[in-house]
Amino acid sequence: MRAVVCDRLSDPPGDPSVLKVEERPIPQPGPADVLIKVGAASVNFPDILMLSAGYQHKPELPFIPGMEGAGTVTAVGAGVTTWRTGDKLIFGVRPGAMAQYVRVAASGNLMRLPEGWSFAEGSAFRVGATTAYHSLIHRAQLKRGNVLLVHGASGGVGMAAVQLGRHLGARVIATGGDDARLAVVKANGADDVVNYRTADFVTIVKELTEGRGADVIYDPVGGEVLERSIRAAAYGARLLVVGFTSGGPSKIMSNHVLIKGLSILGVRAGETIRRHSPELGNDYVEELPRLAGLGVMRPHISHRFPMERAADAFRALIDRKVVGKAVIEMPT
Ligand SMILES: NC(=O)c1ccc[n+]([C@@H]2O[C@H](COP(=O)([O-])OP(=O)(O)OC[C@H]3O[C@@H](n4cnc5c(N)ncnc54)[C@H](OP(=O)(O)O)[C@@H]3O)[C@@H](O)[C@H]2O)c1
């Protein structure tokens, strides 16, 4: 099979020219596995970090990148009763999605591709949807009528939070650095959008909420964005620490946390599924497919690349050209 391969670390970080496309053996499914012919895999920010061992999970070299994809089951292990050859599935792996075939544990991160969805859409669902779901429902317990402030809203996990927040009945205010990409965010459910390059999001959130501030703040950006978000937070707000695309963590003043009665909530969607399955895992097994079936968090895909141009897909994300997701489509 053909596969995208990373066999040396990117130095300096963030250089996808380390990626090659190579011939690799098709993996053999064990008794509890399924073998999937991959239709498409999507790019997530952690895929970029993994190229330079800059992510918390550091796969051994050489590795095939890609945390999520969608495709068709072509073989099942002798002990598998849940899936059949021909099933079209969405899958998560750690990593390995950017190849023509992938082996996945049948009890693992799999769900049926919703009716009418392309493989590209399916490949772009899982990471954003699990992160938004875990953040807004398990961690922040977002309620109908809450004001939800979403940073990095034109990105993969940001856009999913906008869509889910809207579905749950929150008033969604979304930030980003580009008007054209923010127009897509608005079309995907944001009530208001703020371009932080031309306006101060703290002032706008205060204006839009008559001085009260946001009840829930979802932050995949980090750095001073979260620090400044405290000024846009309502009394008793929940602040979700989702990621650090700005390059680093935030320094939060504990006196501000006390005065405003804030809750700072760390989000680790994947780790929570691993540690707390089946209790929380069942939510992902039953509730996420239900939401997807309703069309909630259906991914917006701005960029598609053939496998041979995988490095360009990474570059589009690095250059902040993507709105929603970039996907890599596999040769048939
Ligand atoms: N906690 C979890 O369980 C979990 C799960 C998945 C991902 N994550 C994290 O969530 C973050 C976002 O991931 P993603 O896949 O959604 O990324 P993405 O698609 O690249 O989106 C990131 C967004 O961040 C904004 N941004 C601000 N400063 C940036 C910078 N210096 N470089 C790049 N983007 C910047 C960009 O919007 P503008 O250009 O409009 O500013 C961009 O749309 C990452 O840190 C990732 O590790 C966390």
PDB file of C-alpha atoms in Angstrom, residues 151 219-230 239-254 264:
ATOM      1  CA  HIS A 151     -11.518  31.135  20.339  1.00  0.00           C
ATOM      2  CA  ASP A 219      -9.803  28.154  24.274  1.00  0.00           C
ATOM      3  CA  PRO A 220      -7.645  26.133  21.857  1.00  0.00           C
ATOM      4  CA  VAL A 221      -5.256  29.116  21.408  1.00  0.00           C
ATOM      5  CA  GLY A 222      -3.654  29.642  24.862  1.00  0.00           C
ATOM      6  CA  GLY A 223      -1.010  32.273  25.658  1.00  0.00           C
ATOM      7  CA  GLU A 224      -2.389  35.719  26.319  1.00  0.00           C
ATOM      8  CA  VAL A 225      -5.763  34.856  24.733  1.00  0.00           C
ATOM      9  CA  LEU A 226      -6.784  32.897  27.837  1.00  0.00           C
ATOM     10  CA  GLU A 227      -5.206  35.502  30.131  1.00  0.00           C
ATOM     11  CA  ARG A 228      -7.275  38.258  28.513  1.00  0.00           C
ATOM     12  CA  SER A 229     -10.357  36.033  28.416  1.00  0.00           C
ATOM     13  CA  ILE A 230     -10.637  36.320  32.201  1.00  0.00           C
ATOM     14  CA  LEU A 239     -12.793  28.402  31.241  1.00  0.00           C
ATOM     15  CA  LEU A 240     -11.846  25.423  29.090  1.00  0.00           C
ATOM     16  CA  VAL A 241      -8.104  24.954  28.456  1.00  0.00           C
ATOM     17  CA  VAL A 242      -8.192  23.069  25.144  1.00  0.00           C
ATOM     18  CA  GLY A 243      -4.868  23.807  23.426  1.00  0.00           C
ATOM     19  CA  PHE A 244      -2.011  26.152  22.665  1.00  0.00           C
ATOM     20  CA  THR A 245      -1.926  26.999  18.959  1.00  0.00           C
ATOM     21  CA  SER A 246      -0.426  30.405  19.850  1.00  0.00           C
ATOM     22  CA  GLY A 247       2.699  28.532  20.941  1.00  0.00           C
ATOM     23  CA  GLY A 248       2.460  28.296  24.715  1.00  0.00           C
ATOM     24  CA  PRO A 249       0.452  28.064  27.914  1.00  0.00           C
ATOM     25  CA  SER A 250      -1.151  30.981  29.762  1.00  0.00           C
ATOM     26  CA  LYS A 251      -0.220  32.607  33.079  1.00  0.00           C
ATOM     27  CA  ILE A 252      -3.413  32.977  35.029  1.00  0.00           C
ATOM     28  CA  MET A 253      -3.642  35.209  38.119  1.00  0.00           C
ATOM     29  CA  SER A 254      -5.222  33.178  40.909  1.00  0.00           C
ATOM     30  CA  ILE A 264     -10.469  26.565  35.036  1.00  0.00           C
TER      31      ILE A 264
END
